[in-house]
Coordinates of C-alpha atoms in Angstrom, one line a residue:
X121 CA 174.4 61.9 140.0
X122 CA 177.7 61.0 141.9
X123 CA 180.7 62.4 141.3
X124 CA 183.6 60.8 139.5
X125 CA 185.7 61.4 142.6
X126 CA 183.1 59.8 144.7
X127 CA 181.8 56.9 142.2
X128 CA 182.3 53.3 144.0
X129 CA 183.9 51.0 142.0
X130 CA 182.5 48.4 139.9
X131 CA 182.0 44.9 141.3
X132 CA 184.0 41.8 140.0
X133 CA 182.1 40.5 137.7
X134 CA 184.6 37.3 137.3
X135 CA 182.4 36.1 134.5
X136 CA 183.7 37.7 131.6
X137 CA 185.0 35.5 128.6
X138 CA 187.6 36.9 126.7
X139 CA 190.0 39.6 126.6
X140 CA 187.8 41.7 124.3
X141 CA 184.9 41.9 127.1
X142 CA 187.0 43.2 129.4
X143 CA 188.4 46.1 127.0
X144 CA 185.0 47.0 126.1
X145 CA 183.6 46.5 130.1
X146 CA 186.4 49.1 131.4
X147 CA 186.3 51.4 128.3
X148 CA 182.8 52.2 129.0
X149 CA 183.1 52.6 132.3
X150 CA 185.9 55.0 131.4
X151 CA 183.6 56.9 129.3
X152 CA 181.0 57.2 132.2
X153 CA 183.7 58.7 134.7
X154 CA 184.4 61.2 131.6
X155 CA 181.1 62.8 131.3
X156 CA 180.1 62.4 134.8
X157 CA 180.1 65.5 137.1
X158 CA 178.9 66.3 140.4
X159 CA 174.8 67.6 140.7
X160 CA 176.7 70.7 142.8
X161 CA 178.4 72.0 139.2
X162 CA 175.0 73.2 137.7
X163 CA 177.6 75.2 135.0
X164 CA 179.1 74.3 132.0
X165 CA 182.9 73.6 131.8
X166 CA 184.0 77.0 130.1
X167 CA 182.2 78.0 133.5
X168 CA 184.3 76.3 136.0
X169 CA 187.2 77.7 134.7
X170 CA 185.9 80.7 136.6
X171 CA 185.8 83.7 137.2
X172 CA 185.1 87.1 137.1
X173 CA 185.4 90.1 134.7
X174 CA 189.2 90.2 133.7
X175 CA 189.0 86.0 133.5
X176 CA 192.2 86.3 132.0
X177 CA 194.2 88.4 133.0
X178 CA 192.8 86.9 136.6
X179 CA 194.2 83.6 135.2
X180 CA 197.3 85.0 134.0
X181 CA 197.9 86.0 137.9
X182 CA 196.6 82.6 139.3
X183 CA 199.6 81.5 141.7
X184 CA 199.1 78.1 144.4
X185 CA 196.4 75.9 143.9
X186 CA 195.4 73.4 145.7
X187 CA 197.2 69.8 145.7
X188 CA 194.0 68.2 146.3
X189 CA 190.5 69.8 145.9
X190 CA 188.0 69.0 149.1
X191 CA 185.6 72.1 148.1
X192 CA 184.2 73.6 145.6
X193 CA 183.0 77.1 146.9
X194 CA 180.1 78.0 144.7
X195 CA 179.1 81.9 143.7
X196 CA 176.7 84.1 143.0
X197 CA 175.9 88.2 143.0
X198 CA 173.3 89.5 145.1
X199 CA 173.9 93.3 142.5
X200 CA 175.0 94.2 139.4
X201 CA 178.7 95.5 138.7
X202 CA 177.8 99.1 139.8
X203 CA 175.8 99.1 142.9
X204 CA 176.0 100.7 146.1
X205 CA 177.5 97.4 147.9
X206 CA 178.7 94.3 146.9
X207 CA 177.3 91.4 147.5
X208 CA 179.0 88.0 147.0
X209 CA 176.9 84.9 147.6
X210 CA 178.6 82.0 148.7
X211 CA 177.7 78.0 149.4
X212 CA 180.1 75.3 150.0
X213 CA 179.9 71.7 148.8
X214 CA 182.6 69.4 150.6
X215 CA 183.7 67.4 147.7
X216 CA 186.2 65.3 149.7
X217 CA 185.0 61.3 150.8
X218 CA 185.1 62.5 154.8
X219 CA 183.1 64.7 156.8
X220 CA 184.8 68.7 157.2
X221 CA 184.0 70.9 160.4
X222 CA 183.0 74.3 159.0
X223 CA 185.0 75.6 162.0
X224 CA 188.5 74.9 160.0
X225 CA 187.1 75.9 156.9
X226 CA 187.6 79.8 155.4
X227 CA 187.3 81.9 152.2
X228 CA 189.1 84.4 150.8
X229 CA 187.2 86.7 148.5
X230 CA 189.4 88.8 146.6
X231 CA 188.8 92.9 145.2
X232 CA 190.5 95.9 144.5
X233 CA 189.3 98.9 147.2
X234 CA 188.3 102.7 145.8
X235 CA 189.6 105.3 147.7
X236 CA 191.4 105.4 151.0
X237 CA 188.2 104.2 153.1
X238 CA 188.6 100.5 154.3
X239 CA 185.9 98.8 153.5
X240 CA 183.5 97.0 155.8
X241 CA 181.5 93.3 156.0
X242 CA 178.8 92.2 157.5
X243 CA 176.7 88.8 156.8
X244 CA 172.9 89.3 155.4
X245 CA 171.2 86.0 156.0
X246 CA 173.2 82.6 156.6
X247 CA 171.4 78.7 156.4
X248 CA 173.8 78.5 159.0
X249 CA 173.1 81.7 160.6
X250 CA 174.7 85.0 160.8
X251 CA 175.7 84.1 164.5
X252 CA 178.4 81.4 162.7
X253 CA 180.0 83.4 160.0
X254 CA 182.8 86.1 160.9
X255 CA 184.3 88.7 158.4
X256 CA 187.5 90.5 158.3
X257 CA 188.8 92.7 155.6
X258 CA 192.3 91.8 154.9
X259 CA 195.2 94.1 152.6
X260 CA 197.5 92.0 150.7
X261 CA 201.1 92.6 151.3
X262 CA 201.6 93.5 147.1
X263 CA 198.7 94.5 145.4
X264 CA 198.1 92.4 141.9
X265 CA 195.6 92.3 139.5
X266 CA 192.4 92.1 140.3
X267 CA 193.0 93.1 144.1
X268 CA 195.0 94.9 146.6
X269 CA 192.5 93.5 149.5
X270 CA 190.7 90.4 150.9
X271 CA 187.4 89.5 152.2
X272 CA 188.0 86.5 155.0
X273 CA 185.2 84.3 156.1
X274 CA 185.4 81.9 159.0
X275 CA 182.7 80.2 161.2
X276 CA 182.2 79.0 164.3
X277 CA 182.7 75.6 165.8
X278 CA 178.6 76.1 166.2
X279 CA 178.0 75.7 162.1
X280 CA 178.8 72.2 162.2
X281 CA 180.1 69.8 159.7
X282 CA 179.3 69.4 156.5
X283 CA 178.9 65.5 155.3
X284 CA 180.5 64.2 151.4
X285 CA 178.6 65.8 148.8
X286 CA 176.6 68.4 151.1
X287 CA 176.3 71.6 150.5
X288 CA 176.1 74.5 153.1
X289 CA 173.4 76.3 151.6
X290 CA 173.0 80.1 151.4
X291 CA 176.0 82.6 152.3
X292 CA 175.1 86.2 151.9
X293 CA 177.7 88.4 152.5
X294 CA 177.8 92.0 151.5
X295 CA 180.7 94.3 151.2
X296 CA 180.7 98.2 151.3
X297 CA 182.2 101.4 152.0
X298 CA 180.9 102.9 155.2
X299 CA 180.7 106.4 154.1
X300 CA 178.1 105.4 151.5
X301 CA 180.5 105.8 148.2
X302 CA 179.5 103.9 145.7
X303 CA 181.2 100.1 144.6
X304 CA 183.1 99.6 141.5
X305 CA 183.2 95.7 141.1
X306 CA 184.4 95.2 137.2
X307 CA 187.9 95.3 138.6
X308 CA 187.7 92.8 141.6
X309 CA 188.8 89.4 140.6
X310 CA 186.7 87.6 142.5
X311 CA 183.3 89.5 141.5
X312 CA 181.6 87.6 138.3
X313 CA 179.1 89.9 136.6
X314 CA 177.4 86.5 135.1
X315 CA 176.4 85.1 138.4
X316 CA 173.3 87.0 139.0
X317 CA 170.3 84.2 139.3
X318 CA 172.3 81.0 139.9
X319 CA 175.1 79.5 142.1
X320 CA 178.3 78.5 140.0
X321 CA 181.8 77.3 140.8
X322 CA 184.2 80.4 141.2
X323 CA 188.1 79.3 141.5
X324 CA 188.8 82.8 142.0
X325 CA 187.7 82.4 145.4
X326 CA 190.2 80.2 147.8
X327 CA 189.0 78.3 150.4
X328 CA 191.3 76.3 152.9
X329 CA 190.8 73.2 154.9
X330 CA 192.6 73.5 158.4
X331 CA 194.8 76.2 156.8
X332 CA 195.9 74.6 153.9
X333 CA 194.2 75.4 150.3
X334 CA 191.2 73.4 149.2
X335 CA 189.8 75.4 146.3
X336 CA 190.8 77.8 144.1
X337 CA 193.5 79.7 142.9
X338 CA 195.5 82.7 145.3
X339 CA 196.6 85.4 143.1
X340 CA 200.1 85.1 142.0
X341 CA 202.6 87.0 144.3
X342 CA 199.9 87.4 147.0
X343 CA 202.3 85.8 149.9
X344 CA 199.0 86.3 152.3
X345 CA 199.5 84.3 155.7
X346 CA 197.6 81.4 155.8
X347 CA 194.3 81.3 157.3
X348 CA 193.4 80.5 160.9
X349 CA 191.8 77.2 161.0
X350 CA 188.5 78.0 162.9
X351 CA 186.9 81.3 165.1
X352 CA 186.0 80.9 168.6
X353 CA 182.5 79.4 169.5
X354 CA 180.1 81.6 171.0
X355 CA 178.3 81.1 174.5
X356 CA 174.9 80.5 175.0
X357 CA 172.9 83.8 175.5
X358 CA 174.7 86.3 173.9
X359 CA 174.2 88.9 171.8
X360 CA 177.1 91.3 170.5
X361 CA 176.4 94.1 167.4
X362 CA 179.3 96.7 166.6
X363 CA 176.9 98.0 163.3
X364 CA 178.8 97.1 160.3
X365 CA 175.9 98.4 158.2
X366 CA 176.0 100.2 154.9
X367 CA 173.0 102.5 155.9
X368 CA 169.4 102.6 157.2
X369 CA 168.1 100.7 154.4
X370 CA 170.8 97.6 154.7
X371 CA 168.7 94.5 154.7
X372 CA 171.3 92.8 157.2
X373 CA 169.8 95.4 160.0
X374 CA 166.1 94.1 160.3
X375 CA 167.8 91.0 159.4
X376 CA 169.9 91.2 163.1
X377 CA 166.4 92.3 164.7
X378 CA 167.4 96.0 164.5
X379 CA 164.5 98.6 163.0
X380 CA 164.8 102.5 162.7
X381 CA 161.9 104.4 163.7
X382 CA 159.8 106.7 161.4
X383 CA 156.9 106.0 163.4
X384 CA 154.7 109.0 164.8
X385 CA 154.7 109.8 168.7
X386 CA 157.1 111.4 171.5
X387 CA 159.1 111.7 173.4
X388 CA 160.3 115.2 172.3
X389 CA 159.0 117.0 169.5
X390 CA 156.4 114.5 168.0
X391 CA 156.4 113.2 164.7
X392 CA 159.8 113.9 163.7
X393 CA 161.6 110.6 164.0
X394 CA 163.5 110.2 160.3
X395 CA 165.4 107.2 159.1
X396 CA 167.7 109.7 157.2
X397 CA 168.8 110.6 161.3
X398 CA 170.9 107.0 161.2
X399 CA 173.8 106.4 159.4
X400 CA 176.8 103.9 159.8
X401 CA 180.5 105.8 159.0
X402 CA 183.8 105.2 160.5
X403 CA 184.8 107.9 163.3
X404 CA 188.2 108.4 164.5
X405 CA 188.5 107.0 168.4
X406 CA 185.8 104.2 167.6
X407 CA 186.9 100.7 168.3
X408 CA 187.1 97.9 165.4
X409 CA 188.8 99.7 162.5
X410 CA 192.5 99.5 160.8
X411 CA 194.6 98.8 164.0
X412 CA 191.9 98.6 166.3
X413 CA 190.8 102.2 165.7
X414 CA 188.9 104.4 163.6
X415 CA 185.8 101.8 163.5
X416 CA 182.4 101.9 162.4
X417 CA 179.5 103.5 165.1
X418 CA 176.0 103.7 164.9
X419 CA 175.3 107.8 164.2
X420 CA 172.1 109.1 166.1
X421 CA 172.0 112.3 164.6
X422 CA 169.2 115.2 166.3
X423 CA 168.9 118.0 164.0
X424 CA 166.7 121.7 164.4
X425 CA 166.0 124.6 163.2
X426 CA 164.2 125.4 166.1
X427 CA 160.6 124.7 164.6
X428 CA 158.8 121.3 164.1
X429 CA 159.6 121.1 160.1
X430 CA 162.9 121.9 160.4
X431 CA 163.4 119.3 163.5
X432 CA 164.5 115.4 162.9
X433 CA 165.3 112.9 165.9
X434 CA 166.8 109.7 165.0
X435 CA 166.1 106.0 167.0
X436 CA 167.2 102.3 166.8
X437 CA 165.2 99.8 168.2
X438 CA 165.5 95.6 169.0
X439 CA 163.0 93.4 167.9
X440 CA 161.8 90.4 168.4
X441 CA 165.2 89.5 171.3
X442 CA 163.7 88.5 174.5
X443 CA 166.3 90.9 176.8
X444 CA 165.6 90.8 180.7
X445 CA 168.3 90.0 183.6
X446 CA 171.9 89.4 182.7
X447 CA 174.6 92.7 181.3
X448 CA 173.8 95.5 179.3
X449 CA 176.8 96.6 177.6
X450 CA 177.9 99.6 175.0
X451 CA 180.1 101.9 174.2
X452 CA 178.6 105.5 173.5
X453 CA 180.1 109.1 172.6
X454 CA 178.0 111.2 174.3
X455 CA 178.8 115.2 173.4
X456 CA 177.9 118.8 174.9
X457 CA 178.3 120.6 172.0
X458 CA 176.6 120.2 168.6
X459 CA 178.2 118.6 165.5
X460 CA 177.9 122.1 164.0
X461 CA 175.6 125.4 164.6
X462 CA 175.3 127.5 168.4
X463 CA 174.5 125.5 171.5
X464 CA 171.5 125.5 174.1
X465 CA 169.7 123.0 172.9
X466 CA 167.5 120.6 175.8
X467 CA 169.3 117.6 173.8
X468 CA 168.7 113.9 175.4
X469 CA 171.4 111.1 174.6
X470 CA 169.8 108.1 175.8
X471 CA 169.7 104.0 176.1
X472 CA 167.8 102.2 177.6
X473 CA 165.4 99.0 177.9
X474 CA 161.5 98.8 178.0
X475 CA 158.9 96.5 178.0
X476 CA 155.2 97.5 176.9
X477 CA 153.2 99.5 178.8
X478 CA 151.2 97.2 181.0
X479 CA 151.0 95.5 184.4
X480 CA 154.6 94.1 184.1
X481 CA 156.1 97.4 182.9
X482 CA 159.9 97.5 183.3
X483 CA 162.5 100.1 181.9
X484 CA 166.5 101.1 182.6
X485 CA 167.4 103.9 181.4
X486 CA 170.4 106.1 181.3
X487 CA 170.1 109.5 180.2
X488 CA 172.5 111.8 179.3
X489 CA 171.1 115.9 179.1
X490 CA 174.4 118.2 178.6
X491 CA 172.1 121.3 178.8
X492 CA 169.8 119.9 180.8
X493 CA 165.7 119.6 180.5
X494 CA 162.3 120.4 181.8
X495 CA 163.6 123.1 183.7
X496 CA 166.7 121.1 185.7
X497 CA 170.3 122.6 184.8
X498 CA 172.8 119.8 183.1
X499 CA 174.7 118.4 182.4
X500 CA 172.9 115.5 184.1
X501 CA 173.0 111.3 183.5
X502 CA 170.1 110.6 185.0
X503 CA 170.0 106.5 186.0
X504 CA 166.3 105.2 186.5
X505 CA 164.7 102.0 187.0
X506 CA 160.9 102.2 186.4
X507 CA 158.6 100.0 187.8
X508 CA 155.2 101.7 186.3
X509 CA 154.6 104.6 183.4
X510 CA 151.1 104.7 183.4
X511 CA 149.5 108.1 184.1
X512 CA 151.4 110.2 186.8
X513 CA 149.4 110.1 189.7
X514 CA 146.6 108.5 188.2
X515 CA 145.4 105.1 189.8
X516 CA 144.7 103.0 186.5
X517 CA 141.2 101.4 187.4
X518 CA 142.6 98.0 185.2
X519 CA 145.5 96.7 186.8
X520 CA 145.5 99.0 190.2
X521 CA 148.9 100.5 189.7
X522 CA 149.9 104.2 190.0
X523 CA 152.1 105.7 187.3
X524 CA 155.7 107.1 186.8
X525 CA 156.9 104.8 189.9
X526 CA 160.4 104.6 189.5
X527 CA 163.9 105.5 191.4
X528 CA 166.5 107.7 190.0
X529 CA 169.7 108.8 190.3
X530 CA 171.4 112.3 189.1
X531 CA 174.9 112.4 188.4
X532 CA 175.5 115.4 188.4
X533 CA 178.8 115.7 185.6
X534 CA 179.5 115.9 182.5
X535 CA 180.2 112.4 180.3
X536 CA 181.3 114.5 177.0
X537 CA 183.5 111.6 175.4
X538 CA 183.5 107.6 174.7
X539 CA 182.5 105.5 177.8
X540 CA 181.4 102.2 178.3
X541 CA 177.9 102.0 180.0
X542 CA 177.4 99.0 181.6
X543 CA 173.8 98.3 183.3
X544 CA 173.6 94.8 185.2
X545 CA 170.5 92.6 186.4
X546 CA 171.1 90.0 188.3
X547 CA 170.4 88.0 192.2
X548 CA 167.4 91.2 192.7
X549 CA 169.6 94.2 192.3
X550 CA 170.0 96.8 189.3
X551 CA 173.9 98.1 189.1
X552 CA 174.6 101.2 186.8
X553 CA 177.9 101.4 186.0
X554 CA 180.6 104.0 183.8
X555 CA 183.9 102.8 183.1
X556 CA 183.7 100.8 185.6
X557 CA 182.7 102.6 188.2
X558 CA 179.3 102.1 190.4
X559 CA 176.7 105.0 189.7
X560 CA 173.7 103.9 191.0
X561 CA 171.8 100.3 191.9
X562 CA 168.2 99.7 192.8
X563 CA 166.7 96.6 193.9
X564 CA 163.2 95.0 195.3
X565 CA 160.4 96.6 193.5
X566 CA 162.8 97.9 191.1
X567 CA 164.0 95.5 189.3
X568 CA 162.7 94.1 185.6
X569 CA 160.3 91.7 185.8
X570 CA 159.3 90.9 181.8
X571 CA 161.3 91.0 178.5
X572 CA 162.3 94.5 176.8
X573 CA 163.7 95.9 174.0
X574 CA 167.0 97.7 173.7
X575 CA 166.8 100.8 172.4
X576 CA 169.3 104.0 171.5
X577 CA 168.2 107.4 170.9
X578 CA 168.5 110.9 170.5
X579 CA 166.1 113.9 170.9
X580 CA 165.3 117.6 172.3
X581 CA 162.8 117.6 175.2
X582 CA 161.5 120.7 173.2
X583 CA 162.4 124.2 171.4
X584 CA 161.7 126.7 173.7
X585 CA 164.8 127.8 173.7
X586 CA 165.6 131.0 171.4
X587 CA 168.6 129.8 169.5
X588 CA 168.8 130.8 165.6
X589 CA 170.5 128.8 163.0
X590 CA 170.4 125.3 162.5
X591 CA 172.1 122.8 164.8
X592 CA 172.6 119.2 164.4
X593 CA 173.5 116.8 167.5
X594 CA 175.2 113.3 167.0
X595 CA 175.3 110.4 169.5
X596 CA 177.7 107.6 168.6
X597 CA 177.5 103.7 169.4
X598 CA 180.7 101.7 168.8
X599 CA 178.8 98.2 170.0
X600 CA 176.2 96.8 172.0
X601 CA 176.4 93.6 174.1
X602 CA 174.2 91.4 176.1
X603 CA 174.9 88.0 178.3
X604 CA 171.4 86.8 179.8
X605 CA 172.7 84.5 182.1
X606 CA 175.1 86.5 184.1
X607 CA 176.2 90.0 185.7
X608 CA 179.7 90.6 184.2
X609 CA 182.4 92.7 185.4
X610 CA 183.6 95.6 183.0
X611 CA 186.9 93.8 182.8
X612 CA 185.5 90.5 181.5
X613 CA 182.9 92.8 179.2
X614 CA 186.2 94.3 177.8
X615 CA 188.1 91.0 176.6
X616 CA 184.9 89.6 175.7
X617 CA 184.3 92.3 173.4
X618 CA 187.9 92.6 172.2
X619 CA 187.8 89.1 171.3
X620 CA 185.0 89.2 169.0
X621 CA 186.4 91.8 167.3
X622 CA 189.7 90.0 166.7
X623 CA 187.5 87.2 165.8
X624 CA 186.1 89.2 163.3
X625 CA 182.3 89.0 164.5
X626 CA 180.2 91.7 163.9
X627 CA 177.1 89.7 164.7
X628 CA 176.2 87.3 166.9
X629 CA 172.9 86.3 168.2
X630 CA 172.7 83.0 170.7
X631 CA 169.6 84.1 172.7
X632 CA 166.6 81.5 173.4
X633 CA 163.5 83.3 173.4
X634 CA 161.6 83.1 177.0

């Protein structure tokens, strides 16, 4: 059914008699624009009103609304009111008569934060993909009921346009506190405890048009600046994480193409890679947080006792993202000395690249060893580019090739600190880079020559060494980025990276598969 806002009007009929016909004619047509309602409402009217826990004290604070409505932002709850994130559901319905580019459109989701810790976004699944949606978390100048703080969601000039009547399909956002504290949600006034199973109209969320309000109601008092009309479209070929996750088990990490491995197997001690190794917090130094510092890191936490049981080695892998020639980028901590407990440990800090073990094998790796390993002092980077791994000195009798063939370079220093390791492909020649400064390159033979994985771990080469007391190791990731189609310099890496974050992307994924 049409909406009364979008209802054509009636034709002439120029055939009606008398004065009473045409009373009757426009009174029933009255009566029709009275009880119609757009298919997108799926609510009652008590429901429209909106909103949330608090509905009226929430109401009581209402300030601006909108001169003339051109969405209706529609809500549901991916948990309950106690949960260890929050997760508001979103879909837009352009109820205007003209088409509106999702690029000027953004939300403002409104709570209260717990604690000190800011909170963190990040996007689960999109219709319009993850790649389109950006998320900032916004204080309000004065707190007022119902919040002190704002979720902000923009998209990209890539999500397109939504057409009269249209609706955007799922949004599903998630909100949490990177140290892992539980949410409390039953005083956020945009959270409605009601919206569990369906989508309904929530007028405690804004949403702007171009900057100017288009839905909803701001809190009275809350003088927020307005919106930015759109975020910056991403280029072909790119892929950018900085790990706004809420733990090992957030569903927006396989989502992103991101798994953490329990499996069985080496390197190191076998058999000890945990889940529980990974974690997501905010660290002071990383970039992304509350005046660009103090952001949230992938945690790659190594931890022994010395034997087997006591011994847990943590790994993130890609999946399913065809990587191969183009710029590797991220910025990694790398430490010498444990988190807590004596030092000595053969400890390896590594990422790296690798295909499957066959014919076409390819692998870059850099790997950092502050005590060194398998009997070679540290610390150490090692830089390699493999071109087999099959048995060392072993001619395979399938494909013909002799294994560990690669090249490598030791640098011979310590990298204790952040750095930004940047590992091009590109024109035949492998260039390992630190900061911007050349460590190593290869070229012919060794150079990648089918799609890999990106990978970040950490691990002990073994426990040989007689150290007592437990000790645990963490490796930090601030971000990871790839471009496929070019080799980038580590000034353009920087400002690309800086601008996503001011963007607020925390995801983006534009890579054709190969």
């Amino acid at each position: 059914m049409s909406s009364a806002r979008g209802r054509r009007r009636a034709p002439n009929d120029g055939k009606l008699a008398t004065t009473f016909r045409a009373v009757v004619f426009f009174a029933l047509v009255a009566g029709v624009v009275l009880v119609s309602r757009p298919v997108w409402h799926g609510k009652d009217k008590k429901d429209e009103a909106a909103a949330g826990p608090g509905a009226t004290a929430a109401a009581q604070a209402d300030g601006r609304a909108p001169a003339k409505e051109l969405l209706s932002v529609r809500y549901r709850t991916g948990t309950k009111v106690a949960a260890s994130a929050s997760q508001p559901w979103l879909q837009i319905v352009n109820v205007s008569t003209a088409d509106i580019p999702l690029r000027g459109v953004t939300l403002r989701y409104y709570f209260t934060q717990e604690g000190r810790e800011t909170y963190a976004a990040n996007c689960i699944f999109a219709e319009i993909g993850c790649s389109n949606v950006s998320e900032r978390i916004v204080a309000l100048p004065e707190p007022v009921t119902g919040a002190d703080h704002y979720l902000e969601v923009s998209f990209t000039e890539q999500a397109g346009a939504l057409k009269p009547q249209a609706n955007s399909g799922a949004i599903e956002l998630q909100l949490y506190r990177p140290g892992g504290d539980a949410m409390k949600q039953d005083n956020d006034r945009s959270f409605d405890g009601k919206d569990e199973k369906t989508y309904g109209p929530n007028k405690n969320i804004a949403g702007y048009v171009d900057g100017a309000l288009a839905w909803g109601t701001e809190p009275a008092g809350a003088a927020a600046k307005a919106p930015a009309a759109s975020t910056e479209a991403i280029l072909a070929g790119t892929l950018f994480d900085n790990f706004h996750y809420s733990g090992p088990e957030d569903p927006a990490l396989n989502k992103h193409g991101w798994v953490v491995r329990t499996s069985k197997g080496g390197p190191g001690i076998l058999d000890t890679w945990k889940s529980s190794a990974v974690s997501f917090p905010a660290v002071p130094g990383a970039q992304g947080g509350p005046g660009g510092k103090d952001g949230q890191v992938l945690n790659l936490r190594a931890t022994t006792d010395g034997t087997t049981a006591g011994t847990s080695q943590a790994e993130i892998q890609s999946v399913d993202v065809p990587f191969l020639t183009g710029t590797y980028a991220a910025r990694i901590h790398f430490t010498d000395d444990p988190t807590s407990g004596p030092n000595g440990d053969p400890i390896n800090e590594d990422f790296y690249m690798i295909s499957p073990r066959n014919a076409e094998y390819s692998e870059l790796d850099a790997e950092y060893q502050p005590n060194g390993g398998w009997g070679a002092p540290g610390p150490r980077l090692d830089t390699t580019t493999w071109y087999s791994a099959f048995n060392c000195g072993v001619k395979t009798s399938s494909t013909s090739i002799y294994g560990c063939d690669r090249t490598t370079q030791i640098n011979k220093t310590s990298v204790a600190g952040w750095h930004t390791l940047v590992i091009t492909a590109a024109k035949g020649v492998v260039t390992y880079m630190m900061d911007g400064k050349v460590l190593f390159t290869t070229d012919g033979k060794y150079y990648p020559r089918e799609p890999m994985s990106a990978n970040f771990n950490s691990w002990f080469v073994d426990l040989k060494t007689p150290i007592s007391g437990t000790r645990q190791w963490d490796m930090q990731v601030n971000w990871f980025y790839y471009n496929a189609d070019r080799a980038m310099t580590p000034e353009q890496i920087d400002k690309t990276v800086g601008d996503l974050y001011a963007n607020g992307t925390n995801y983006v994924n534009t890579i054709k598969k190969h």
